[in-house]
Short mmCIF file of N, CA and C in Angstrom, two decimals:
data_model
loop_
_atom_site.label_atom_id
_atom_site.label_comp_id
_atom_site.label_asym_id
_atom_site.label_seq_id
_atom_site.Cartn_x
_atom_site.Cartn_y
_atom_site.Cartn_z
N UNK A 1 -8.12 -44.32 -13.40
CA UNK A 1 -8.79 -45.30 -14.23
C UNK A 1 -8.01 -46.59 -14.29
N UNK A 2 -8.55 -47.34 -15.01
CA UNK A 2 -8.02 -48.96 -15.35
C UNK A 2 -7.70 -49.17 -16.40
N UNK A 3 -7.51 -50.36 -16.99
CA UNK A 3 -6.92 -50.81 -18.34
C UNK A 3 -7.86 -50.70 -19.37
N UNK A 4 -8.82 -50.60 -18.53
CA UNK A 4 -10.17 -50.94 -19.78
C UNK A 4 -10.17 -49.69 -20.26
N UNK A 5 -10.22 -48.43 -19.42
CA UNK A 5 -11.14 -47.09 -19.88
C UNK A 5 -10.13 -46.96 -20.78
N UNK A 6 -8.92 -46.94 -20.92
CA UNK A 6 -7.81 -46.60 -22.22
C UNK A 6 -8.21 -47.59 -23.31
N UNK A 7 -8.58 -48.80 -23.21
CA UNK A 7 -8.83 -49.24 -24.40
C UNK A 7 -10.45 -49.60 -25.09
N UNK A 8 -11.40 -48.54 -23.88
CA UNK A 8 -13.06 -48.50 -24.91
C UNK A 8 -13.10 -47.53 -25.34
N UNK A 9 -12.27 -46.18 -24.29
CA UNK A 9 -12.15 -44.91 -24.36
C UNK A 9 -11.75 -44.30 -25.94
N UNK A 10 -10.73 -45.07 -26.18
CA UNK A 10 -9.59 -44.83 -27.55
C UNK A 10 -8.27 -44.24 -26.73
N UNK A 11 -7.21 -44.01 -27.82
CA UNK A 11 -6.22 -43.52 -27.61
C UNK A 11 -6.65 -41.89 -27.92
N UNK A 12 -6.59 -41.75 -29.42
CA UNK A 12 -6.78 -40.78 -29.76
C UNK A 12 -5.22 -39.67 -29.92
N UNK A 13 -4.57 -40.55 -30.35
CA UNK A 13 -2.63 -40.31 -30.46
C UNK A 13 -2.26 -39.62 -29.76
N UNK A 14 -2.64 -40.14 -28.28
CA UNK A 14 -2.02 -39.65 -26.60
C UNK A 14 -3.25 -38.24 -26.63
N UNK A 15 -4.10 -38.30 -27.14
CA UNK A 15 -4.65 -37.09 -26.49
C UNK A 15 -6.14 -36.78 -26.31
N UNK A 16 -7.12 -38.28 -26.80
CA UNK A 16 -8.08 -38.83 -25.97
C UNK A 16 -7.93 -38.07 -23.89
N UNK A 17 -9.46 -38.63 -24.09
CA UNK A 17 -9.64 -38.32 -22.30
C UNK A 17 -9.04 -39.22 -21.29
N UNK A 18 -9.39 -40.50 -21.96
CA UNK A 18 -9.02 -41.63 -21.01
C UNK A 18 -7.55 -41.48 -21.36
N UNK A 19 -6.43 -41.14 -22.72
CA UNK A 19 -5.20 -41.18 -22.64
C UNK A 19 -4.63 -40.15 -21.78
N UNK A 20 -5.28 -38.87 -21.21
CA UNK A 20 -4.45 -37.63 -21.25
C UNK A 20 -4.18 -37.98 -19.50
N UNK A 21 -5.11 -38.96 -18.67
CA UNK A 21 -4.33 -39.35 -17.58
C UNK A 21 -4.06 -40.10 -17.50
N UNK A 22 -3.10 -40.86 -18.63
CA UNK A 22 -2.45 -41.96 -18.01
C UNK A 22 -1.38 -40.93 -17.97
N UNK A 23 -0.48 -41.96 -16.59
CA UNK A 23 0.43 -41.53 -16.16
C UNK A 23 2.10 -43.34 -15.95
N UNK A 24 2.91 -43.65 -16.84
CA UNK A 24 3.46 -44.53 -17.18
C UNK A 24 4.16 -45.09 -15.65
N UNK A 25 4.16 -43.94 -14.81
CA UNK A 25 5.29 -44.10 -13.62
C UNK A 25 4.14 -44.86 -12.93
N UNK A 26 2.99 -44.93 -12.88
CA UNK A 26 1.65 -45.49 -11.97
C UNK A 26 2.19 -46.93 -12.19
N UNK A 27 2.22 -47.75 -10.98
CA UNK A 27 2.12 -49.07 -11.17
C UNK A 27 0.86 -49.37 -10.64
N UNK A 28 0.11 -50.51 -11.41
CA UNK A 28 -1.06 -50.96 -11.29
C UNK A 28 -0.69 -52.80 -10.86
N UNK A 29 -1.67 -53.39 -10.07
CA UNK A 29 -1.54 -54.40 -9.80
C UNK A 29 -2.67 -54.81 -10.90
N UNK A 30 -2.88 -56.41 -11.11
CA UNK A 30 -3.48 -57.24 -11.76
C UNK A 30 -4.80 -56.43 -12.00
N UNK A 31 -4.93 -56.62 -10.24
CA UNK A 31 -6.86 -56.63 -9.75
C UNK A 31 -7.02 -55.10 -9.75
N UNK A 32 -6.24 -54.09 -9.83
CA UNK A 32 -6.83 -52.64 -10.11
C UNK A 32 -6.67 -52.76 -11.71
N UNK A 33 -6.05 -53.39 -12.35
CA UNK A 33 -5.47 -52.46 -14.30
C UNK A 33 -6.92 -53.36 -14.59
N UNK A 34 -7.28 -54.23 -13.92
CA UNK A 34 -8.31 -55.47 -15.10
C UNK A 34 -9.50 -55.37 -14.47
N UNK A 35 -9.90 -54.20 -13.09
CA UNK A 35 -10.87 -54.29 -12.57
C UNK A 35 -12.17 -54.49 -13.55
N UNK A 36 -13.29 -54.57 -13.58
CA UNK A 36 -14.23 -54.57 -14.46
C UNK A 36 -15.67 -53.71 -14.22
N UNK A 37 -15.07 -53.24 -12.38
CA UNK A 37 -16.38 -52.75 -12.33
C UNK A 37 -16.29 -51.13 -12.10
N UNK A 38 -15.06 -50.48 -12.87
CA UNK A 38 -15.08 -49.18 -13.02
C UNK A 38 -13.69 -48.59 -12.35
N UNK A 39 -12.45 -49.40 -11.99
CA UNK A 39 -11.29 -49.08 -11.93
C UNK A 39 -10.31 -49.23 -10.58
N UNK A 40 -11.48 -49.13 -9.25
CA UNK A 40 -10.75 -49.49 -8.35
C UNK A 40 -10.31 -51.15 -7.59
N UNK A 41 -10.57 -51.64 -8.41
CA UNK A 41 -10.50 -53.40 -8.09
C UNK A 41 -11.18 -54.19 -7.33
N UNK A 42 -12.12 -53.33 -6.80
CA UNK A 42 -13.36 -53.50 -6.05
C UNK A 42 -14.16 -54.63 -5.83
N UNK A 43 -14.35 -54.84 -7.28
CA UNK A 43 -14.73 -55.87 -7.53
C UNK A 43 -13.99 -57.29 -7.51
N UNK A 44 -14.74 -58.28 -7.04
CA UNK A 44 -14.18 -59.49 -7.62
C UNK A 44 -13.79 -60.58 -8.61
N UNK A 45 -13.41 -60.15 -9.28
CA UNK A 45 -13.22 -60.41 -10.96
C UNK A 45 -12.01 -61.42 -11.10
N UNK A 46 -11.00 -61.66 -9.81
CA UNK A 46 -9.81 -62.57 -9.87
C UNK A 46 -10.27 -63.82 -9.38
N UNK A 47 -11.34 -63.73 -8.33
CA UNK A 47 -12.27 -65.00 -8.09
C UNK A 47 -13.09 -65.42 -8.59
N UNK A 48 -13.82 -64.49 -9.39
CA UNK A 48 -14.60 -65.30 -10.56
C UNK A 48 -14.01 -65.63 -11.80
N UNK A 49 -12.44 -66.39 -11.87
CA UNK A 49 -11.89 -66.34 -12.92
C UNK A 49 -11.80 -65.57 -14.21
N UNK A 50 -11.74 -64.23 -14.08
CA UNK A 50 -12.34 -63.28 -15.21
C UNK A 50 -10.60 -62.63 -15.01
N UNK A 51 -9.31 -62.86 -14.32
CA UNK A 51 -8.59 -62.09 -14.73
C UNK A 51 -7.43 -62.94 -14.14
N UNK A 52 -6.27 -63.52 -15.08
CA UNK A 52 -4.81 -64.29 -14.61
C UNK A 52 -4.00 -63.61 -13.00
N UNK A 53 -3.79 -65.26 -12.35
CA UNK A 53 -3.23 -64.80 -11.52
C UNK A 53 -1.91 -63.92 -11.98
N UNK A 54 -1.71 -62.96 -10.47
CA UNK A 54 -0.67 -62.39 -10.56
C UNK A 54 1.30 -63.33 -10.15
N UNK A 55 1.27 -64.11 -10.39
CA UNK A 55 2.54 -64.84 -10.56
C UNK A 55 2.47 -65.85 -11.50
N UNK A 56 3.57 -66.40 -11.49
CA UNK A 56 3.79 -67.78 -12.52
C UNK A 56 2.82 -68.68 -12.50
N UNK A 57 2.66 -69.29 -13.31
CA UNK A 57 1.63 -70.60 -13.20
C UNK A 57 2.61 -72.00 -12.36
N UNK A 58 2.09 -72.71 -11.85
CA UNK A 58 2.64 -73.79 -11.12
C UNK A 58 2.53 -74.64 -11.84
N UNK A 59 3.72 -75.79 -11.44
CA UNK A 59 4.05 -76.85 -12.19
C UNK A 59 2.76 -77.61 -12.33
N UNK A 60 2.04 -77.82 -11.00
CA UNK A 60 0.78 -78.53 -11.21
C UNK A 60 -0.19 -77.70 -11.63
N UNK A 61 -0.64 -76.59 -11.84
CA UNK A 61 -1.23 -75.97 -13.19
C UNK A 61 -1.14 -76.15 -14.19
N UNK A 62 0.31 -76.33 -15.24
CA UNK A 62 0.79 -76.53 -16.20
C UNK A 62 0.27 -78.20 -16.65
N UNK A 63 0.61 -79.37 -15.41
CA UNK A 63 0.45 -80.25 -16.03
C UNK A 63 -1.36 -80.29 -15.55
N UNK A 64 -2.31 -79.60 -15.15
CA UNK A 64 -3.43 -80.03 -14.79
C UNK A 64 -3.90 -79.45 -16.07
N UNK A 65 -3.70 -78.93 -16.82
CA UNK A 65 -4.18 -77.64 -17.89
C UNK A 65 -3.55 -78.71 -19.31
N UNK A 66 -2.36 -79.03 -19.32
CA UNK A 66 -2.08 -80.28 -19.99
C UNK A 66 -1.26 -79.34 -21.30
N UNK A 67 -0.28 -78.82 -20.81
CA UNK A 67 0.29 -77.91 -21.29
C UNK A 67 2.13 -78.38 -21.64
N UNK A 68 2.51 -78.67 -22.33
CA UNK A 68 3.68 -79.34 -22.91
C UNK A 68 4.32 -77.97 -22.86
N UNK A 69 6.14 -78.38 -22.61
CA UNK A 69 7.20 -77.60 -23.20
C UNK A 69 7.83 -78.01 -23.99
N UNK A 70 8.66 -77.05 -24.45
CA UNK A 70 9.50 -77.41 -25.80
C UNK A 70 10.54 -77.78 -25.49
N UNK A 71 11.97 -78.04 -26.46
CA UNK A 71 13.15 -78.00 -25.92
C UNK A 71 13.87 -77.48 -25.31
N UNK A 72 13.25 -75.98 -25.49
CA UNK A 72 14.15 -74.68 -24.84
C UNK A 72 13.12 -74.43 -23.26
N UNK A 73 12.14 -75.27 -23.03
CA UNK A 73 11.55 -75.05 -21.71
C UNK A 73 10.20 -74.12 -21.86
N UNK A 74 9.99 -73.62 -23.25
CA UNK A 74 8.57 -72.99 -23.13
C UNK A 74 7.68 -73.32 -23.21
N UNK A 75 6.82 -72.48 -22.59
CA UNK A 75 5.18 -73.57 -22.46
C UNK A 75 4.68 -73.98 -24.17
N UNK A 76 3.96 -74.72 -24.28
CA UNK A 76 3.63 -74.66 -25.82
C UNK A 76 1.83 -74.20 -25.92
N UNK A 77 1.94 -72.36 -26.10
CA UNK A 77 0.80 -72.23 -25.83
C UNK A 77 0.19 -71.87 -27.34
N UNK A 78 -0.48 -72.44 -27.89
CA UNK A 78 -1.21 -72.72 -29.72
C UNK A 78 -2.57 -72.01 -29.14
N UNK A 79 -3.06 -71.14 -28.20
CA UNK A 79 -4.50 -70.92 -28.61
C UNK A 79 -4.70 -69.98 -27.52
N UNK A 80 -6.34 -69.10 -28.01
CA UNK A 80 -5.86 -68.39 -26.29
C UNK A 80 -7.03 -69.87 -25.18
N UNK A 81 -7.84 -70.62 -25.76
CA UNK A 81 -8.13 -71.61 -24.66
C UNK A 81 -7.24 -72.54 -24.02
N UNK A 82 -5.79 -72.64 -24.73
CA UNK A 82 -4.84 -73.36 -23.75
C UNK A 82 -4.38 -72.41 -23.00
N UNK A 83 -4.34 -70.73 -23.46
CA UNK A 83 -4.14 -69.43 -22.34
C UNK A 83 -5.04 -69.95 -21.15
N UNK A 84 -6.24 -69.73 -21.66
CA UNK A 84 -6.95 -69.90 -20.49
C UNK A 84 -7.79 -70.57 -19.28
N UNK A 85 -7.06 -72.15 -20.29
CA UNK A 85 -6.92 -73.31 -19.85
C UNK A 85 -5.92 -73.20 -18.41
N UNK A 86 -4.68 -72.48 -18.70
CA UNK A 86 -3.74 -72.91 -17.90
C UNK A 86 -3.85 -71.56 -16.82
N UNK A 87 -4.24 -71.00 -17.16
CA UNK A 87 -4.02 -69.18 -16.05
C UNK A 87 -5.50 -69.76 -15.39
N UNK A 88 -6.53 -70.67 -15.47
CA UNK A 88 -7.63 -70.88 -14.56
C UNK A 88 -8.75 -70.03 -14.74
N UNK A 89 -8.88 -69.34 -16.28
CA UNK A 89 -9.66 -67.56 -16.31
C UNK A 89 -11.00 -68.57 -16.83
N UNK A 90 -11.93 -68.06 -16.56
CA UNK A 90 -13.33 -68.56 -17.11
C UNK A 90 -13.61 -67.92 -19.05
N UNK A 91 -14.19 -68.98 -19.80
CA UNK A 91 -14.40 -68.43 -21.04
C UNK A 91 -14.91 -66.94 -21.12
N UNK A 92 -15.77 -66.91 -20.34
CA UNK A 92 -16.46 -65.77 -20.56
C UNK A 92 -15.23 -64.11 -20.16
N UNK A 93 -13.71 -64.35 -19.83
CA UNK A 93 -13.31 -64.01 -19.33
C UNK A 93 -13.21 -62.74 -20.36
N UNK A 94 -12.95 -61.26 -20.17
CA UNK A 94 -12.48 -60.40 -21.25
C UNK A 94 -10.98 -60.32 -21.32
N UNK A 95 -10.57 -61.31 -20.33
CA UNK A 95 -8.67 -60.84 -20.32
C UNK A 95 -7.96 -60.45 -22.06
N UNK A 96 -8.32 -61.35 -22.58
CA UNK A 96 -7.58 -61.89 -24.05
C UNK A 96 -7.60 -59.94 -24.91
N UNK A 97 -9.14 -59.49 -24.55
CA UNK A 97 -8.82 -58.07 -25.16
C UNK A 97 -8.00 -57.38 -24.59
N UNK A 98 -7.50 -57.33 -23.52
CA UNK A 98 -5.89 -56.39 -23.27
C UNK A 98 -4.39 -57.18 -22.99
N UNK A 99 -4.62 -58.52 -23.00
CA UNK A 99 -3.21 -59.31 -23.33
C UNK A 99 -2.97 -59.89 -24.03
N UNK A 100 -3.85 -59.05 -25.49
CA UNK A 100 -3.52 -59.46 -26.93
C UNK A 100 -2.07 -58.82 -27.34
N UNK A 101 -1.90 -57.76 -26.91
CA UNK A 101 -0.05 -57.81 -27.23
C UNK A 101 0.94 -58.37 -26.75
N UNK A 102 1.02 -58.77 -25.43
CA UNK A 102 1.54 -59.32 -24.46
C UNK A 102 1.60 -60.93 -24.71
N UNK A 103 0.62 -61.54 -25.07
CA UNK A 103 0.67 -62.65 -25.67
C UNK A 103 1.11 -62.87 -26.72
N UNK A 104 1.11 -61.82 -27.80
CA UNK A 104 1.39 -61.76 -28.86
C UNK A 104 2.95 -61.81 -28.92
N UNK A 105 3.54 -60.93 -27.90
CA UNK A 105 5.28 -61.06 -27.95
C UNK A 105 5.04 -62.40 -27.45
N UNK A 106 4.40 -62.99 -26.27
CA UNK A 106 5.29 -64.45 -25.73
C UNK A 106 5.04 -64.95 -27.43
N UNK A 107 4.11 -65.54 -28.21
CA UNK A 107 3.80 -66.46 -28.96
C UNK A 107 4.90 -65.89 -30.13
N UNK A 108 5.41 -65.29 -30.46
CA UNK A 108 6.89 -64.75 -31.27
C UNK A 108 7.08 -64.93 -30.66
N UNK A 109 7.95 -65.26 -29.12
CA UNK A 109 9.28 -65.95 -28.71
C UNK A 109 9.14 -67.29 -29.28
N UNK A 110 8.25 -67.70 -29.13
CA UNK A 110 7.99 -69.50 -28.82
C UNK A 110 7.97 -69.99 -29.74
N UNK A 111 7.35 -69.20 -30.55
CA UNK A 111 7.53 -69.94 -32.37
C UNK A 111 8.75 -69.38 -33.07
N UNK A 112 9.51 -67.93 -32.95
CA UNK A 112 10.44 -67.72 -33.75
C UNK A 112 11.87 -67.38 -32.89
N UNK A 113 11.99 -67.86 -31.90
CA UNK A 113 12.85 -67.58 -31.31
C UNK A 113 13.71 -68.12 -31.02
N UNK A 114 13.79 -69.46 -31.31
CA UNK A 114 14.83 -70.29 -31.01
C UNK A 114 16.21 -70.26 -31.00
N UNK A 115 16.95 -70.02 -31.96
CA UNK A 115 17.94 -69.13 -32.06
C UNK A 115 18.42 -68.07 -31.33
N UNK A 116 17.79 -66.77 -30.77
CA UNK A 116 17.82 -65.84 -29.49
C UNK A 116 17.81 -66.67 -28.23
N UNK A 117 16.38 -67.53 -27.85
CA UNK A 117 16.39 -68.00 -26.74
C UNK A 117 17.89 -68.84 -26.16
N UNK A 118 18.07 -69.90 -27.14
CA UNK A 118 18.92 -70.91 -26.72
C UNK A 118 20.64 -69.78 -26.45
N UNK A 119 20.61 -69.06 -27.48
CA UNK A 119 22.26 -67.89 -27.45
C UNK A 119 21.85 -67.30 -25.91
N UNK A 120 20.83 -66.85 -25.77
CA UNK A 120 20.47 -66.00 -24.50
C UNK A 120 20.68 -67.38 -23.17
N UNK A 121 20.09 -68.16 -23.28
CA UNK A 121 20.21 -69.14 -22.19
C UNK A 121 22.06 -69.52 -22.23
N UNK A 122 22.42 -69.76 -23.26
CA UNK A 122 24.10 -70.34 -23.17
C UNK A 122 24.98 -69.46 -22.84
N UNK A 123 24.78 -68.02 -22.70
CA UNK A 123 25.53 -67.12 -22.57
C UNK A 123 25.09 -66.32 -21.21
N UNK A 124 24.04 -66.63 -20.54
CA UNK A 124 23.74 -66.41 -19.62
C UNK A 124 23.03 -64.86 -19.36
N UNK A 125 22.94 -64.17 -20.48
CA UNK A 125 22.34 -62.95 -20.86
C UNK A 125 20.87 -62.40 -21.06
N UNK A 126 20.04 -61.22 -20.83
CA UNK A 126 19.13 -60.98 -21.34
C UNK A 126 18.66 -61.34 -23.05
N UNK A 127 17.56 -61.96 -23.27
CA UNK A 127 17.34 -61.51 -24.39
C UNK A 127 16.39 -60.46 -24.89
N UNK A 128 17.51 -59.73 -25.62
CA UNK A 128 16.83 -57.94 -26.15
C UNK A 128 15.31 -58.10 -27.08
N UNK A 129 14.22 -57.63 -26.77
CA UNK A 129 13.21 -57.69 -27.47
C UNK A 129 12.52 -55.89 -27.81
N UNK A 130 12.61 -55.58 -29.26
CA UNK A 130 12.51 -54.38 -29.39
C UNK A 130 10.79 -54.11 -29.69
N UNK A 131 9.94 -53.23 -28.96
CA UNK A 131 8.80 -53.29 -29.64
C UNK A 131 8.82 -51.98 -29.86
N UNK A 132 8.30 -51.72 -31.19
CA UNK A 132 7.97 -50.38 -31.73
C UNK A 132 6.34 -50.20 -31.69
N UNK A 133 6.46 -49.09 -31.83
CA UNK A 133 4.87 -48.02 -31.85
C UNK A 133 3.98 -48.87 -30.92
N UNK A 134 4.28 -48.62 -29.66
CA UNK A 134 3.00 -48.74 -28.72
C UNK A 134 2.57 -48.16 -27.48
N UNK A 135 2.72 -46.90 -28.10
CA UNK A 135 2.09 -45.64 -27.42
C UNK A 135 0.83 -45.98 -26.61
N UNK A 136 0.16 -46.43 -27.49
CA UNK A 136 -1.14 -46.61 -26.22
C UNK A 136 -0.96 -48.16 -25.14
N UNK A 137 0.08 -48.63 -25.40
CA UNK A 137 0.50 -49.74 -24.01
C UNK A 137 1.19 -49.14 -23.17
N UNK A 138 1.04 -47.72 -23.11
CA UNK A 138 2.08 -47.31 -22.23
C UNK A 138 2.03 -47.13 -20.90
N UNK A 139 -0.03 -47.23 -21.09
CA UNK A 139 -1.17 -47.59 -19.76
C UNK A 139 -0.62 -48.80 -19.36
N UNK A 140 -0.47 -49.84 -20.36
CA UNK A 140 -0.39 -51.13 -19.93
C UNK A 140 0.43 -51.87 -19.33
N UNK A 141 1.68 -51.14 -19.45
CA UNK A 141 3.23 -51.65 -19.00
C UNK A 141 3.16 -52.83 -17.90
N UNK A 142 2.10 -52.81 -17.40
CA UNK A 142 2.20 -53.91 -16.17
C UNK A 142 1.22 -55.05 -17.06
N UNK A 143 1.00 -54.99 -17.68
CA UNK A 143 0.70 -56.41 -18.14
C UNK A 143 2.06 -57.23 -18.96
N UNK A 144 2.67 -56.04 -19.41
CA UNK A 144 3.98 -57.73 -19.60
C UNK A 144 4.44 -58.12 -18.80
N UNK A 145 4.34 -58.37 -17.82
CA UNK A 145 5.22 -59.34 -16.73
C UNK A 145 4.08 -60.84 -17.00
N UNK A 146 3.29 -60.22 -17.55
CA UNK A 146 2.52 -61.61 -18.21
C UNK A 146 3.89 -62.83 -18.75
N UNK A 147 4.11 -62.32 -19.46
CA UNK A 147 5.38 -62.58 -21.01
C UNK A 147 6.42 -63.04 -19.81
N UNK A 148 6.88 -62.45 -18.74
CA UNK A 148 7.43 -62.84 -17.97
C UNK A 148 7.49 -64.25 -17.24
N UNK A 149 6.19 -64.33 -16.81
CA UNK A 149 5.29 -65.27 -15.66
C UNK A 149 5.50 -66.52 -16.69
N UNK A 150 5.00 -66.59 -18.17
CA UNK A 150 4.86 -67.49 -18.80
C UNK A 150 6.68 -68.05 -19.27
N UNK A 151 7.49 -67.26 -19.22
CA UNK A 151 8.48 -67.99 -19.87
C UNK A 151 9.02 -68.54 -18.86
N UNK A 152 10.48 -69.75 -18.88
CA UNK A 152 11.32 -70.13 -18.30
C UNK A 152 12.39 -69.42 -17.04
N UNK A 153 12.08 -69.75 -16.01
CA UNK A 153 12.72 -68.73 -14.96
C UNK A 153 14.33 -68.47 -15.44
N UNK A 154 14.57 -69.40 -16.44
CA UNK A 154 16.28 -69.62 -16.74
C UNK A 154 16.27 -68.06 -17.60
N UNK A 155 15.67 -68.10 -18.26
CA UNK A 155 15.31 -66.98 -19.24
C UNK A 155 15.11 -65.80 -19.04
N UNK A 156 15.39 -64.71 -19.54
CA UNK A 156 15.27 -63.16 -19.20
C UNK A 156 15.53 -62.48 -20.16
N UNK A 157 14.50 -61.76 -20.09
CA UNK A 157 13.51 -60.54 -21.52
C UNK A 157 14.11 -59.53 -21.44
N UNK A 158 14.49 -58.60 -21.52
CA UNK A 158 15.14 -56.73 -22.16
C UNK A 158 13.79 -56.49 -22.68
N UNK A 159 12.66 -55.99 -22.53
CA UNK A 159 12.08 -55.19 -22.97
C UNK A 159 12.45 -53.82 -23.48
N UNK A 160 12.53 -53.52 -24.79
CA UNK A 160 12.71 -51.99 -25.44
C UNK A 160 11.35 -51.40 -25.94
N UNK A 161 11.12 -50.53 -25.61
CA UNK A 161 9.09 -49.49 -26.15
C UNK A 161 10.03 -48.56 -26.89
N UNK A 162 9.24 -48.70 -28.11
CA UNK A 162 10.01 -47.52 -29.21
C UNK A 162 9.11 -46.79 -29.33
N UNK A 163 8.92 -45.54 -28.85
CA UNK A 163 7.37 -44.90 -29.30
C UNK A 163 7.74 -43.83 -29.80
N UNK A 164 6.53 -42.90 -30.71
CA UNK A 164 6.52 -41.83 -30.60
C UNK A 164 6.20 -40.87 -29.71
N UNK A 165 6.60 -39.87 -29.32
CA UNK A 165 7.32 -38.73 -28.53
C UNK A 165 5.26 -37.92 -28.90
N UNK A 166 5.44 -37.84 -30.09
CA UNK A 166 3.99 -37.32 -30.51
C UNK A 166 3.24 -37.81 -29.64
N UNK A 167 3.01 -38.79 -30.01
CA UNK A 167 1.80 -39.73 -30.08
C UNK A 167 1.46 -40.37 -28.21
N UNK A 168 1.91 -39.67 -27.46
CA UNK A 168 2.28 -39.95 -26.07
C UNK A 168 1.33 -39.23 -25.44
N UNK A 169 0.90 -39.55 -24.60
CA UNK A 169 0.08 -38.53 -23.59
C UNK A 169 0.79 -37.57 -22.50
N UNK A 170 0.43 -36.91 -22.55
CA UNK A 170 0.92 -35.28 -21.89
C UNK A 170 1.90 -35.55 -20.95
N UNK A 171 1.29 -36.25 -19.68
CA UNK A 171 2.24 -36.62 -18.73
C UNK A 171 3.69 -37.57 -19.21
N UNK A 172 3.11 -38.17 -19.96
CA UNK A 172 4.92 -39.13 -20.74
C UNK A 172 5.57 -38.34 -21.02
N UNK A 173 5.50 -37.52 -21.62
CA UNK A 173 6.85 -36.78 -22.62
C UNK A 173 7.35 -35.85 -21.97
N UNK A 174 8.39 -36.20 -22.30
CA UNK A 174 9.84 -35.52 -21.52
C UNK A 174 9.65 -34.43 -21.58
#
């Protein structure tokens, strides 16, 4: 399956249908996790602007989209239409329902982070970002490189998943 069937399906605290095969070690590319027309990527959904490219946005993206950085070099993204202003996705796009967490960590870096970012950039280090309880992103793991794509190449994330052990689908747990 794809990104979608885990999140119309339900979770169901790892033990839903659509949860009981996910499998965390699966890497999914863009155009299979966001397919739309039933999981194998089949469809064309990255050309009809319905799903973010898979790398960074380009400098001339950024300034064609009209997208400002801050001091510390991050994009200054206030909305998901400057999201999808700048990734090229059409309104009608469904991306925003599964890189509502993923966006959600970049937009906490960008607004509260200043302090981490700039120590992390001067010291030349990861900065550690802890997320708790998100058992059912555990399908999703390949959409944060979203969070990736969007920040400063100077910059580098530590992702930590705090989950419950429970709440995991069959194949996760140790």
């Amino acid at each position: 399956g794809n990104w979608w069937t885990t999140e119309v399906d339900g979770w169901a605290a790892g033990l839903g249908g659509s949860a009981r095969g996910v499998d965390a070690s699966v890497r999914r590319s863009y155009r299979e996790g966001f397919a739309l027309g039933g999981g194998s990527g089949a469809d064309d959904g990255d050309a009809l602007g319905m799903i973010p490219p898979e790398r960074r946005p380009t400098e001339d993206e950024i300034t064609s989209a009209e997208i400002g950085r801050d001091e510390r070099g991050l994009l200054n993204l206030n909305s998901w239409e400057d999201y999808y202003r700048l990734r090229g996705l059409s309104p009608s796009s469904p991306a925003a329902l599964l890189l509502t967490f993923p966006l959600t960590l970049y937009y906490a870096i960008q607004r509260y982070g200043a302090v981490p970012v700039t120590v992390s950039k001067m010291l030349g280090r990861s900065m550690r970002v802890h997320c708790v309880g998100i058992e059912k992103e555990t399908n999703f793991l390949d959409l944060f490189k979203e969070v990736g794509f969007l920040l400063p190449e100077d910059l580098k994330v530590e992702l930590t998943f705090v989950v419950r052990g429970d709440m995991l689908p069959p194949k996760c747990r140790a």
